[in-house]
mmCIF file of C-alpha atoms in Angstrom:
data_model
loop_
_atom_site.group_PDB
_atom_site.id
_atom_site.type_symbol
_atom_site.label_atom_id
_atom_site.label_comp_id
_atom_site.label_asym_id
_atom_site.label_seq_id
_atom_site.Cartn_x
_atom_site.Cartn_y
_atom_site.Cartn_z
ATOM 1 C CA UNK A 1 9.980 8.971 1.213
ATOM 2 C CA UNK A 2 7.905 10.021 4.196
ATOM 3 C CA UNK A 3 5.440 7.420 5.475
ATOM 4 C CA UNK A 4 3.502 8.842 8.434
ATOM 5 C CA UNK A 5 3.573 12.496 9.435
ATOM 6 C CA UNK A 6 2.283 14.027 12.636
ATOM 7 C CA UNK A 7 1.832 17.377 14.333
ATOM 8 C CA UNK A 8 2.927 18.528 16.779
ATOM 9 C CA UNK A 9 6.225 16.626 16.912
ATOM 10 C CA UNK A 10 6.417 14.274 19.914
ATOM 11 C CA UNK A 11 8.884 15.391 22.550
ATOM 12 C CA UNK A 12 9.233 18.934 21.208
ATOM 13 C CA UNK A 13 9.097 21.574 23.936
ATOM 14 C CA UNK A 14 7.341 24.907 23.538
ATOM 15 C CA UNK A 15 10.766 26.555 23.798
ATOM 16 C CA UNK A 16 12.167 24.568 20.870
ATOM 17 C CA UNK A 17 9.039 25.086 18.781
ATOM 18 C CA UNK A 18 9.260 28.840 19.337
ATOM 19 C CA UNK A 19 12.947 28.868 18.362
ATOM 20 C CA UNK A 20 12.340 26.842 15.206
ATOM 21 C CA UNK A 21 9.323 28.943 14.204
ATOM 22 C CA UNK A 22 11.302 32.138 14.751
ATOM 23 C CA UNK A 23 14.147 30.821 12.570
ATOM 24 C CA UNK A 24 11.702 29.913 9.794
ATOM 25 C CA UNK A 25 10.071 33.346 9.841
ATOM 26 C CA UNK A 26 13.474 35.079 9.780
ATOM 27 C CA UNK A 27 14.557 32.950 6.801
ATOM 28 C CA UNK A 28 11.464 33.965 4.818
ATOM 29 C CA UNK A 29 11.888 37.634 5.739
ATOM 30 C CA UNK A 30 15.568 37.561 4.772
ATOM 31 C CA UNK A 31 14.696 36.853 1.135
ATOM 32 C CA UNK A 32 11.460 38.885 1.061
ATOM 33 C CA UNK A 33 9.530 35.714 0.350
ATOM 34 C CA UNK A 34 5.828 36.081 -0.489
ATOM 35 C CA UNK A 35 3.694 32.971 -0.909
ATOM 36 C CA UNK A 36 3.277 29.523 0.553
ATOM 37 C CA UNK A 37 6.512 27.814 1.537
ATOM 38 C CA UNK A 38 7.887 25.117 3.797
ATOM 39 C CA UNK A 39 11.181 25.397 5.639
ATOM 40 C CA UNK A 40 12.750 22.125 6.753
ATOM 41 C CA UNK A 41 15.246 21.625 9.549
ATOM 42 C CA UNK A 42 17.266 18.573 10.491
ATOM 43 C CA UNK A 43 17.350 17.742 14.186
ATOM 44 C CA UNK A 44 19.861 15.924 16.377
ATOM 45 C CA UNK A 45 17.619 14.009 18.753
ATOM 46 C CA UNK A 46 20.344 11.935 20.423
ATOM 47 C CA UNK A 47 19.963 13.875 23.676
ATOM 48 C CA UNK A 48 16.360 14.930 23.251
ATOM 49 C CA UNK A 49 14.915 17.776 21.218
ATOM 50 C CA UNK A 50 16.743 20.976 22.191
ATOM 51 C CA UNK A 51 16.444 24.596 21.007
ATOM 52 C CA UNK A 52 20.139 24.529 20.039
ATOM 53 C CA UNK A 53 19.944 21.156 18.266
ATOM 54 C CA UNK A 54 18.438 21.930 14.874
ATOM 55 C CA UNK A 55 19.893 23.169 11.579
ATOM 56 C CA UNK A 56 18.447 24.589 8.369
ATOM 57 C CA UNK A 57 18.172 21.970 5.610
ATOM 58 C CA UNK A 58 16.086 23.405 2.763
ATOM 59 C CA UNK A 59 13.092 25.485 1.788
ATOM 60 C CA UNK A 60 10.404 24.306 -0.611
ATOM 61 C CA UNK A 61 8.474 27.128 -2.253
ATOM 62 C CA UNK A 62 5.150 25.350 -1.929
ATOM 63 C CA UNK A 63 2.941 23.546 0.508
ATOM 64 C CA UNK A 64 4.189 20.092 1.456
ATOM 65 C CA UNK A 65 2.239 16.857 1.069
ATOM 66 C CA UNK A 66 1.812 16.776 4.851
ATOM 67 C CA UNK A 67 0.184 20.209 5.191
ATOM 68 C CA UNK A 68 -3.135 18.611 6.356
ATOM 69 C CA UNK A 69 -1.656 17.774 9.771
ATOM 70 C CA UNK A 70 -0.764 21.437 10.252
ATOM 71 C CA UNK A 71 -4.264 22.425 9.184
ATOM 72 C CA UNK A 72 -5.744 19.918 11.655
ATOM 73 C CA UNK A 73 -3.929 21.273 14.715
ATOM 74 C CA UNK A 74 -4.238 24.972 13.817
ATOM 75 C CA UNK A 75 -7.733 25.036 12.322
ATOM 76 C CA UNK A 76 -6.376 26.969 9.333
ATOM 77 C CA UNK A 77 -6.898 26.342 5.617
ATOM 78 C CA UNK A 78 -3.399 26.746 4.225
ATOM 79 C CA UNK A 79 -4.537 26.324 0.626
ATOM 80 C CA UNK A 80 -6.930 29.252 1.076
ATOM 81 C CA UNK A 81 -4.125 31.311 2.617
ATOM 82 C CA UNK A 82 -1.890 30.491 -0.343
ATOM 83 C CA UNK A 83 -4.515 31.723 -2.793
ATOM 84 C CA UNK A 84 -5.206 34.887 -0.797
ATOM 85 C CA UNK A 85 -1.506 35.786 -0.658
ATOM 86 C CA UNK A 86 -1.175 35.126 -4.390
ATOM 87 C CA UNK A 87 -4.085 37.549 -4.910
ATOM 88 C CA UNK A 88 -2.207 40.254 -3.017
ATOM 89 C CA UNK A 89 -4.114 39.989 0.264
ATOM 90 C CA UNK A 90 -2.519 40.063 3.709
ATOM 91 C CA UNK A 91 -2.244 36.996 5.922
ATOM 92 C CA UNK A 92 -5.399 36.563 8.038
ATOM 93 C CA UNK A 93 -3.307 36.057 11.206
ATOM 94 C CA UNK A 94 0.106 36.961 12.545
ATOM 95 C CA UNK A 95 2.470 34.215 13.696
ATOM 96 C CA UNK A 96 1.889 34.832 17.407
ATOM 97 C CA UNK A 97 -1.880 34.559 16.871
ATOM 98 C CA UNK A 98 -1.652 30.945 15.665
ATOM 99 C CA UNK A 99 -2.371 28.371 18.367
ATOM 100 C CA UNK A 100 -1.986 24.599 18.372
ATOM 101 C CA UNK A 101 -4.867 22.431 19.509
ATOM 102 C CA UNK A 102 -4.831 18.634 19.688
ATOM 103 C CA UNK A 103 -2.805 16.192 17.626
ATOM 104 C CA UNK A 104 -2.976 14.875 14.047
ATOM 105 C CA UNK A 105 -1.513 12.081 11.906
ATOM 106 C CA UNK A 106 -1.310 11.578 8.166
ATOM 107 C CA UNK A 107 -0.606 8.200 6.551
ATOM 108 C CA UNK A 108 0.456 8.058 2.906
ATOM 109 C CA UNK A 109 -1.272 5.158 1.170
ATOM 110 C CA UNK A 110 0.746 4.024 -1.829
ATOM 111 C CA UNK A 111 0.449 1.418 -4.557
ATOM 112 C CA UNK A 112 3.684 -0.320 -3.703
ATOM 113 C CA UNK A 113 4.909 -3.831 -2.938
ATOM 114 C CA UNK A 114 6.457 -3.467 0.509
ATOM 115 C CA UNK A 115 7.903 -7.013 0.893
ATOM 116 C CA UNK A 116 9.668 -6.579 -2.463
ATOM 117 C CA UNK A 117 11.611 -3.548 -1.332
ATOM 118 C CA UNK A 118 8.750 -1.033 -1.643
ATOM 119 C CA UNK A 119 8.607 -1.487 -5.414
ATOM 120 C CA UNK A 120 6.043 0.816 -7.041
ATOM 121 C CA UNK A 121 3.012 -1.052 -8.317
ATOM 122 C CA UNK A 122 0.351 -0.514 -10.929
ATOM 123 C CA UNK A 123 -3.171 -1.761 -11.433
ATOM 124 C CA UNK A 124 -6.803 -0.777 -11.644
ATOM 125 C CA UNK A 125 -8.491 0.207 -8.385
ATOM 126 C CA UNK A 126 -11.449 -2.140 -8.577
ATOM 127 C CA UNK A 127 -12.460 -1.262 -5.003
ATOM 128 C CA UNK A 128 -11.559 1.865 -3.026
ATOM 129 C CA UNK A 129 -13.249 2.503 0.299
ATOM 130 C CA UNK A 130 -12.296 4.601 3.320
ATOM 131 C CA UNK A 131 -14.148 5.234 6.591
ATOM 132 C CA UNK A 132 -16.360 8.342 6.370
ATOM 133 C CA UNK A 133 -15.250 9.689 9.749
ATOM 134 C CA UNK A 134 -11.727 10.726 8.681
ATOM 135 C CA UNK A 135 -10.251 13.191 6.199
ATOM 136 C CA UNK A 136 -9.142 11.635 2.913
ATOM 137 C CA UNK A 137 -7.169 13.643 0.357
ATOM 138 C CA UNK A 138 -7.074 11.724 -2.908
ATOM 139 C CA UNK A 139 -7.090 12.249 -6.647
ATOM 140 C CA UNK A 140 -8.388 8.816 -7.626
ATOM 141 C CA UNK A 141 -11.671 6.928 -7.382
ATOM 142 C CA UNK A 142 -12.683 3.305 -7.825
ATOM 143 C CA UNK A 143 -12.128 2.301 -11.428
ATOM 144 C CA UNK A 144 -9.072 4.521 -11.930
ATOM 145 C CA UNK A 145 -5.758 3.029 -13.011
ATOM 146 C CA UNK A 146 -2.454 3.498 -11.202
ATOM 147 C CA UNK A 147 0.025 4.005 -14.042
ATOM 148 C CA UNK A 148 3.834 3.825 -14.091
ATOM 149 C CA UNK A 149 4.083 7.443 -15.234
ATOM 150 C CA UNK A 150 3.132 9.220 -11.997
ATOM 151 C CA UNK A 151 3.777 8.938 -8.286
ATOM 152 C CA UNK A 152 1.894 5.847 -7.018
ATOM 153 C CA UNK A 153 0.212 7.624 -4.086
ATOM 154 C CA UNK A 154 -3.435 6.577 -3.772
ATOM 155 C CA UNK A 155 -4.532 8.751 -0.864
ATOM 156 C CA UNK A 156 -3.579 10.582 2.285
ATOM 157 C CA UNK A 157 -5.531 9.487 5.364
ATOM 158 C CA UNK A 158 -5.649 12.096 8.145
ATOM 159 C CA UNK A 159 -6.895 11.608 11.702
ATOM 160 C CA UNK A 160 -6.943 13.942 14.670
ATOM 161 C CA UNK A 161 -7.784 13.926 18.354
ATOM 162 C CA UNK A 162 -7.404 15.909 21.562
ATOM 163 C CA UNK A 163 -4.066 14.195 22.257
ATOM 164 C CA UNK A 164 -1.504 11.965 20.556
ATOM 165 C CA UNK A 165 -2.860 8.694 21.933
ATOM 166 C CA UNK A 166 -6.403 9.306 20.701
ATOM 167 C CA UNK A 167 -5.242 10.539 17.286
ATOM 168 C CA UNK A 168 -3.014 7.467 16.888
ATOM 169 C CA UNK A 169 -5.838 5.137 17.931
ATOM 170 C CA UNK A 170 -8.057 6.789 15.324
ATOM 171 C CA UNK A 171 -5.318 6.289 12.723
ATOM 172 C CA UNK A 172 -5.097 2.569 13.462
ATOM 173 C CA UNK A 173 -8.869 2.145 13.322
ATOM 174 C CA UNK A 174 -9.130 4.072 10.047
ATOM 175 C CA UNK A 175 -6.367 2.035 8.411
ATOM 176 C CA UNK A 176 -8.057 -1.187 9.564
ATOM 177 C CA UNK A 177 -11.327 -0.018 8.013
ATOM 178 C CA UNK A 178 -9.784 0.956 4.660
ATOM 179 C CA UNK A 179 -10.419 -1.386 1.732
ATOM 180 C CA UNK A 180 -8.444 -1.346 -1.536
ATOM 181 C CA UNK A 181 -8.375 -4.018 -4.247
ATOM 182 C CA UNK A 182 -6.814 -4.172 -7.681
ATOM 183 C CA UNK A 183 -3.267 -3.143 -6.801
ATOM 184 C CA UNK A 184 -0.909 -4.119 -4.033
ATOM 185 C CA UNK A 185 -0.637 -1.370 -1.431
ATOM 186 C CA UNK A 186 1.283 -0.468 1.718
ATOM 187 C CA UNK A 187 -1.831 -0.664 3.918
ATOM 188 C CA UNK A 188 -0.584 -3.673 5.910
ATOM 189 C CA UNK A 189 2.748 -1.921 6.472
ATOM 190 C CA UNK A 190 1.018 1.260 7.657
ATOM 191 C CA UNK A 191 -1.156 -0.756 10.041
ATOM 192 C CA UNK A 192 1.919 -2.442 11.504
ATOM 193 C CA UNK A 193 3.747 0.874 11.837
ATOM 194 C CA UNK A 194 0.787 2.564 13.549
ATOM 195 C CA UNK A 195 0.711 -0.333 16.050
ATOM 196 C CA UNK A 196 4.497 -0.338 16.635
ATOM 197 C CA UNK A 197 5.264 0.090 20.376
ATOM 198 C CA UNK A 198 8.134 2.488 19.747
ATOM 199 C CA UNK A 199 6.064 4.635 17.442
ATOM 200 C CA UNK A 200 3.225 4.588 19.954
ATOM 201 C CA UNK A 201 5.598 5.850 22.633
ATOM 202 C CA UNK A 202 6.778 8.669 20.380
ATOM 203 C CA UNK A 203 10.284 7.195 20.201
ATOM 204 C CA UNK A 204 10.676 8.085 16.531
ATOM 205 C CA UNK A 205 13.795 8.576 14.442
ATOM 206 C CA UNK A 206 14.851 7.956 10.852
ATOM 207 C CA UNK A 207 16.160 4.473 11.716
ATOM 208 C CA UNK A 208 12.944 3.087 13.222
ATOM 209 C CA UNK A 209 11.686 1.333 10.082
ATOM 210 C CA UNK A 210 15.078 -0.139 9.182
ATOM 211 C CA UNK A 211 15.537 -1.552 12.690
ATOM 212 C CA UNK A 212 12.220 -3.422 12.683
ATOM 213 C CA UNK A 213 11.750 -3.966 8.958
ATOM 214 C CA UNK A 214 11.116 -7.731 9.248
ATOM 215 C CA UNK A 215 8.222 -7.265 11.670
ATOM 216 C CA UNK A 216 6.786 -4.299 9.794
ATOM 217 C CA UNK A 217 6.717 -5.985 6.383
ATOM 218 C CA UNK A 218 5.240 -9.256 7.617
ATOM 219 C CA UNK A 219 2.479 -10.227 5.206
ATOM 220 C CA UNK A 220 -0.752 -11.550 6.737
ATOM 221 C CA UNK A 221 -1.738 -14.958 5.402
ATOM 222 C CA UNK A 222 -5.150 -15.781 4.004
ATOM 223 C CA UNK A 223 -7.123 -17.741 6.598
ATOM 224 C CA UNK A 224 -9.388 -20.700 5.924
ATOM 225 C CA UNK A 225 -12.355 -18.314 6.124
ATOM 226 C CA UNK A 226 -10.847 -16.029 3.465
ATOM 227 C CA UNK A 227 -10.138 -18.971 1.145
ATOM 228 C CA UNK A 228 -13.663 -20.277 1.725
ATOM 229 C CA UNK A 229 -15.305 -16.962 0.850
ATOM 230 C CA UNK A 230 -13.278 -16.738 -2.363
ATOM 231 C CA UNK A 231 -14.224 -20.306 -3.292
ATOM 232 C CA UNK A 232 -17.924 -19.817 -2.582
ATOM 233 C CA UNK A 233 -17.931 -16.695 -4.730
ATOM 234 C CA UNK A 234 -16.160 -18.488 -7.577
ATOM 235 C CA UNK A 235 -18.751 -21.269 -7.377
ATOM 236 C CA UNK A 236 -21.653 -18.806 -7.314
ATOM 237 C CA UNK A 237 -22.805 -20.117 -3.942
ATOM 238 C CA UNK A 238 -22.799 -16.896 -1.893
ATOM 239 C CA UNK A 239 -26.440 -16.038 -1.332
ATOM 240 C CA UNK A 240 -27.525 -19.488 -2.515
ATOM 241 C CA UNK A 241 -29.465 -21.563 0.000
ATOM 242 C CA UNK A 242 -27.775 -24.915 0.613
ATOM 243 C CA UNK A 243 -30.035 -27.716 -0.554
ATOM 244 C CA UNK A 244 -29.638 -31.353 -1.372
ATOM 245 C CA UNK A 245 -31.253 -33.403 -4.061
ATOM 246 C CA UNK A 246 -30.458 -36.412 -6.205
ATOM 247 C CA UNK A 247 -29.688 -34.034 -9.063
ATOM 248 C CA UNK A 248 -27.036 -31.971 -7.275
ATOM 249 C CA UNK A 249 -23.421 -32.947 -6.627
ATOM 250 C CA UNK A 250 -22.437 -33.758 -3.073
ATOM 251 C CA UNK A 251 -19.577 -31.273 -3.400
ATOM 252 C CA UNK A 252 -18.457 -28.540 -5.783
ATOM 253 C CA UNK A 253 -14.794 -28.085 -6.665
ATOM 254 C CA UNK A 254 -13.016 -24.962 -7.799
ATOM 255 C CA UNK A 255 -9.428 -23.958 -8.487
ATOM 256 C CA UNK A 256 -8.031 -20.665 -7.147
ATOM 257 C CA UNK A 257 -4.646 -19.009 -7.643
ATOM 258 C CA UNK A 258 -3.210 -16.967 -4.769
ATOM 259 C CA UNK A 259 0.326 -15.531 -4.776
ATOM 260 C CA UNK A 260 1.128 -17.580 -7.851
ATOM 261 C CA UNK A 261 0.100 -20.912 -6.308
ATOM 262 C CA UNK A 262 -2.904 -22.819 -7.644
ATOM 263 C CA UNK A 263 -5.030 -24.721 -5.116
ATOM 264 C CA UNK A 264 -8.116 -26.918 -5.434
ATOM 265 C CA UNK A 265 -10.964 -26.306 -2.982
ATOM 266 C CA UNK A 266 -14.212 -28.179 -2.381
ATOM 267 C CA UNK A 267 -17.533 -26.948 -0.947
ATOM 268 C CA UNK A 268 -20.544 -28.926 0.222
ATOM 269 C CA UNK A 269 -23.801 -28.093 2.048
ATOM 270 C CA UNK A 270 -23.573 -28.219 5.832
ATOM 271 C CA UNK A 271 -26.748 -27.349 7.731
ATOM 272 C CA UNK A 272 -27.708 -23.780 6.841
ATOM 273 C CA UNK A 273 -24.226 -23.024 5.520
ATOM 274 C CA UNK A 274 -21.299 -24.490 3.655
ATOM 275 C CA UNK A 275 -18.378 -26.697 4.551
ATOM 276 C CA UNK A 276 -15.309 -25.739 2.541
ATOM 277 C CA UNK A 277 -12.037 -27.637 2.310
ATOM 278 C CA UNK A 278 -9.210 -25.105 1.913
ATOM 279 C CA UNK A 279 -5.383 -25.155 1.979
ATOM 280 C CA UNK A 280 -5.628 -23.784 5.533
ATOM 281 C CA UNK A 281 -8.038 -26.452 6.740
ATOM 282 C CA UNK A 282 -11.747 -27.181 6.618
ATOM 283 C CA UNK A 283 -14.177 -24.510 7.770
ATOM 284 C CA UNK A 284 -17.960 -24.295 8.024
ATOM 285 C CA UNK A 285 -19.538 -20.924 7.258
ATOM 286 C CA UNK A 286 -22.943 -19.290 7.357
ATOM 287 C CA UNK A 287 -22.864 -16.186 5.149
ATOM 288 C CA UNK A 288 -25.338 -13.318 5.009
ATOM 289 C CA UNK A 289 -24.669 -10.945 2.125
ATOM 290 C CA UNK A 290 -25.665 -7.327 1.593
ATOM 291 C CA UNK A 291 -24.210 -6.314 -1.744
ATOM 292 C CA UNK A 292 -20.451 -6.611 -1.454
ATOM 293 C CA UNK A 293 -20.604 -6.748 2.357
ATOM 294 C CA UNK A 294 -20.597 -10.197 3.972
ATOM 295 C CA UNK A 295 -21.383 -11.265 7.514
ATOM 296 C CA UNK A 296 -19.689 -14.566 8.357
ATOM 297 C CA UNK A 297 -20.486 -16.946 11.180
ATOM 298 C CA UNK A 298 -18.036 -19.758 11.848
ATOM 299 C CA UNK A 299 -16.362 -21.558 14.736
ATOM 300 C CA UNK A 300 -14.098 -18.497 14.980
ATOM 301 C CA UNK A 301 -17.105 -16.270 15.694
ATOM 302 C CA UNK A 302 -18.711 -13.411 13.790
ATOM 303 C CA UNK A 303 -16.724 -11.390 11.271
ATOM 304 C CA UNK A 304 -17.312 -8.920 8.451
ATOM 305 C CA UNK A 305 -15.697 -9.065 5.037
ATOM 306 C CA UNK A 306 -15.988 -7.150 1.783
ATOM 307 C CA UNK A 307 -15.897 -8.623 -1.711
ATOM 308 C CA UNK A 308 -14.549 -6.989 -4.843
ATOM 309 C CA UNK A 309 -14.815 -8.773 -8.160
ATOM 310 C CA UNK A 310 -13.643 -8.226 -11.714
ATOM 311 C CA UNK A 311 -13.314 -10.650 -14.622
ATOM 312 C CA UNK A 312 -11.393 -13.718 -13.528
ATOM 313 C CA UNK A 313 -10.624 -12.347 -10.057
ATOM 314 C CA UNK A 314 -12.049 -11.918 -6.584
ATOM 315 C CA UNK A 315 -10.641 -9.961 -3.634
ATOM 316 C CA UNK A 316 -11.646 -10.708 -0.048
ATOM 317 C CA UNK A 317 -11.069 -7.777 2.305
ATOM 318 C CA UNK A 318 -11.177 -7.643 6.081
ATOM 319 C CA UNK A 319 -9.363 -6.137 9.045
ATOM 320 C CA UNK A 320 -6.382 -8.429 8.355
ATOM 321 C CA UNK A 321 -5.916 -7.077 4.848
ATOM 322 C CA UNK A 322 -6.817 -7.638 1.213
ATOM 323 C CA UNK A 323 -6.402 -11.066 -0.351
ATOM 324 C CA UNK A 324 -6.724 -11.388 -4.111
ATOM 325 C CA UNK A 325 -7.429 -14.623 -5.985
ATOM 326 C CA UNK A 326 -7.432 -15.448 -9.673
ATOM 327 C CA UNK A 327 -10.095 -17.855 -10.898
ATOM 328 C CA UNK A 328 -8.481 -19.899 -13.683
ATOM 329 C CA UNK A 329 -10.463 -20.667 -16.802
ATOM 330 C CA UNK A 330 -10.331 -24.479 -17.111
ATOM 331 C CA UNK A 331 -10.287 -24.152 -20.901
ATOM 332 C CA UNK A 332 -7.091 -22.119 -20.737
ATOM 333 C CA UNK A 333 -5.243 -24.389 -18.343
ATOM 334 C CA UNK A 334 -3.301 -26.120 -21.075
ATOM 335 C CA UNK A 335 -1.821 -22.815 -22.145
ATOM 336 C CA UNK A 336 -0.021 -22.252 -18.859
ATOM 337 C CA UNK A 337 3.693 -21.678 -19.314
ATOM 338 C CA UNK A 338 5.613 -24.643 -17.931
ATOM 339 C CA UNK A 339 8.976 -22.979 -18.513
ATOM 340 C CA UNK A 340 8.825 -19.828 -16.403
ATOM 341 C CA UNK A 341 12.401 -20.483 -15.259
ATOM 342 C CA UNK A 342 13.503 -19.931 -18.863
ATOM 343 C CA UNK A 343 12.410 -16.296 -18.823
ATOM 344 C CA UNK A 344 13.430 -13.026 -17.217
ATOM 345 C CA UNK A 345 10.154 -11.159 -16.791
ATOM 346 C CA UNK A 346 9.578 -7.507 -15.958
ATOM 347 C CA UNK A 347 8.263 -7.366 -12.354
ATOM 348 C CA UNK A 348 6.790 -3.889 -12.907
ATOM 349 C CA UNK A 349 6.323 -1.259 -15.598
ATOM 350 C CA UNK A 350 9.543 0.627 -16.197
ATOM 351 C CA UNK A 351 12.325 1.852 -18.455
ATOM 352 C CA UNK A 352 15.066 -0.525 -19.620
ATOM 353 C CA UNK A 353 18.135 1.375 -18.450
ATOM 354 C CA UNK A 354 20.877 -1.192 -19.110
ATOM 355 C CA UNK A 355 21.271 -4.645 -20.716
ATOM 356 C CA UNK A 356 24.300 -6.736 -19.731
ATOM 357 C CA UNK A 357 23.603 -9.808 -21.858
ATOM 358 C CA UNK A 358 23.555 -10.777 -25.527
ATOM 359 C CA UNK A 359 22.239 -13.808 -27.364
ATOM 360 C CA UNK A 360 24.576 -16.775 -27.025
ATOM 361 C CA UNK A 361 26.125 -15.555 -23.765
ATOM 362 C CA UNK A 362 26.484 -18.130 -20.990
ATOM 363 C CA UNK A 363 25.208 -16.907 -17.622
ATOM 364 C CA UNK A 364 25.006 -18.238 -14.085
ATOM 365 C CA UNK A 365 22.134 -18.062 -11.652
ATOM 366 C CA UNK A 366 21.952 -14.672 -9.929
ATOM 367 C CA UNK A 367 24.047 -12.874 -12.542
ATOM 368 C CA UNK A 368 22.745 -9.329 -13.249
ATOM 369 C CA UNK A 369 21.283 -9.103 -16.748
ATOM 370 C CA UNK A 370 19.034 -6.039 -16.991
ATOM 371 C CA UNK A 371 18.604 -2.804 -15.031
ATOM 372 C CA UNK A 372 15.019 -1.558 -14.987
ATOM 373 C CA UNK A 373 14.146 1.955 -13.805
ATOM 374 C CA UNK A 374 10.757 2.640 -12.217
ATOM 375 C CA UNK A 375 9.613 5.544 -10.050
ATOM 376 C CA UNK A 376 13.125 7.063 -9.920
ATOM 377 C CA UNK A 377 14.637 3.793 -8.633
ATOM 378 C CA UNK A 378 16.801 1.249 -10.439
ATOM 379 C CA UNK A 379 16.167 -2.489 -10.068
ATOM 380 C CA UNK A 380 18.590 -5.193 -11.162
ATOM 381 C CA UNK A 381 17.059 -8.293 -12.762
ATOM 382 C CA UNK A 382 19.152 -11.453 -12.568
ATOM 383 C CA UNK A 383 19.358 -14.841 -14.283
ATOM 384 C CA UNK A 384 16.872 -17.307 -12.715
ATOM 385 C CA UNK A 385 19.223 -20.242 -13.411
ATOM 386 C CA UNK A 386 22.416 -21.247 -15.188
ATOM 387 C CA UNK A 387 22.062 -21.290 -18.967
ATOM 388 C CA UNK A 388 22.629 -19.540 -22.258
ATOM 389 C CA UNK A 389 20.824 -16.405 -23.445
ATOM 390 C CA UNK A 390 18.570 -17.572 -26.274
ATOM 391 C CA UNK A 391 17.211 -14.139 -27.141
ATOM 392 C CA UNK A 392 16.908 -10.578 -25.862
ATOM 393 C CA UNK A 393 13.465 -9.143 -26.491
ATOM 394 C CA UNK A 394 14.063 -5.504 -25.539
ATOM 395 C CA UNK A 395 16.528 -2.697 -26.141
ATOM 396 C CA UNK A 396 17.998 -0.040 -23.884
ATOM 397 C CA UNK A 397 15.514 2.817 -23.593
ATOM 398 C CA UNK A 398 12.424 0.676 -24.112
ATOM 399 C CA UNK A 399 9.406 1.311 -21.861
ATOM 400 C CA UNK A 400 7.980 -2.062 -20.804
ATOM 401 C CA UNK A 401 4.872 -3.195 -18.953
ATOM 402 C CA UNK A 402 4.697 -5.594 -16.027
ATOM 403 C CA UNK A 403 4.866 -9.262 -17.029
ATOM 404 C CA UNK A 404 6.742 -8.703 -20.303
ATOM 405 C CA UNK A 405 9.370 -11.338 -21.213
ATOM 406 C CA UNK A 406 12.665 -9.447 -21.442
ATOM 407 C CA UNK A 407 15.079 -12.356 -21.987
ATOM 408 C CA UNK A 408 14.819 -16.038 -22.807
ATOM 409 C CA UNK A 409 17.271 -18.681 -21.633
ATOM 410 C CA UNK A 410 18.068 -22.137 -22.923
ATOM 411 C CA UNK A 411 20.034 -24.966 -21.402
ATOM 412 C CA UNK A 412 23.797 -24.880 -21.834
ATOM 413 C CA UNK A 413 25.248 -27.621 -24.046
#
């Protein structure tokens, strides 16, 4: 799928643009086409963009997802034009009357797990916030659910500027300022791509992401400050004035789960703030809160973070990304499953396309057992260890939710 679109194309000469535009107009005239449409060409950029180096690929009889970048650099409302043409009106302008001004980018923000091969994700958008200075095209609001039944796009973020450098800088700043909690997203990936030196230089081709995939999918780690904020929220200490008395504990302890790992943290009063022992070290914080916005002062300096909370969870959001924590209920701790290696669990909502195992079958670690289809892609689920299939809990054609136990294993005799 497309990730970031821009207009005009970097490195495209006026001569090539005129040739490509002329070819598109001739194609539409050749079939007497009336309405909005998008003609796509494939380009050989090995020796630069040349007027003789592009070929017709396809025509879509609709506006494309990326039409906002065209609108940004032409000043035209293509949706309005589409409606006027459908109503029998003439186009407001001829082709040679359309001028390009400035540069624009569009980033597609998706609910997808980039490090896990861009798997589509689901969840409830407990927090959804974008900077007010940029164009956002979206069909969801905070509180909406991302389901497995539709494309997982959350929003399109569009920036523009007088030139490519300024539009790209605005894109990076807008992505940094975006805050989403409740579902994994590709925001960190988009931030890394917008900051990629090759992309910044306009050296773009279809192999760019694959060449630098390891750097682009690097996940930021939660810092000591992020852990501390999550712990102080879980303890109900944000906004509470540190005080000491004989009747208060010297330190409060809380357990947090992040990326499947449970950690114990401790907080104690320290001057006007709190000293918190975290998995990333001990940090002392002074926190001023204004609703879900937090101003932090620590040895690292001043920083701003945003909190999003829902039952049993807290998300800490900053320029580095969104970090979600589960707050375990101590009364439910005994119910934790100690045998997760005995299960094959659905990593996402999807359709059971194929089952390659039956009860009583002996399997080895890594052996494919189930094919799950989600968002038009097939994902093979494998045995987590050597063993024997104890039971199969689903059938081919079943629609399953994330976290459902599909198979159970038992030790081989």
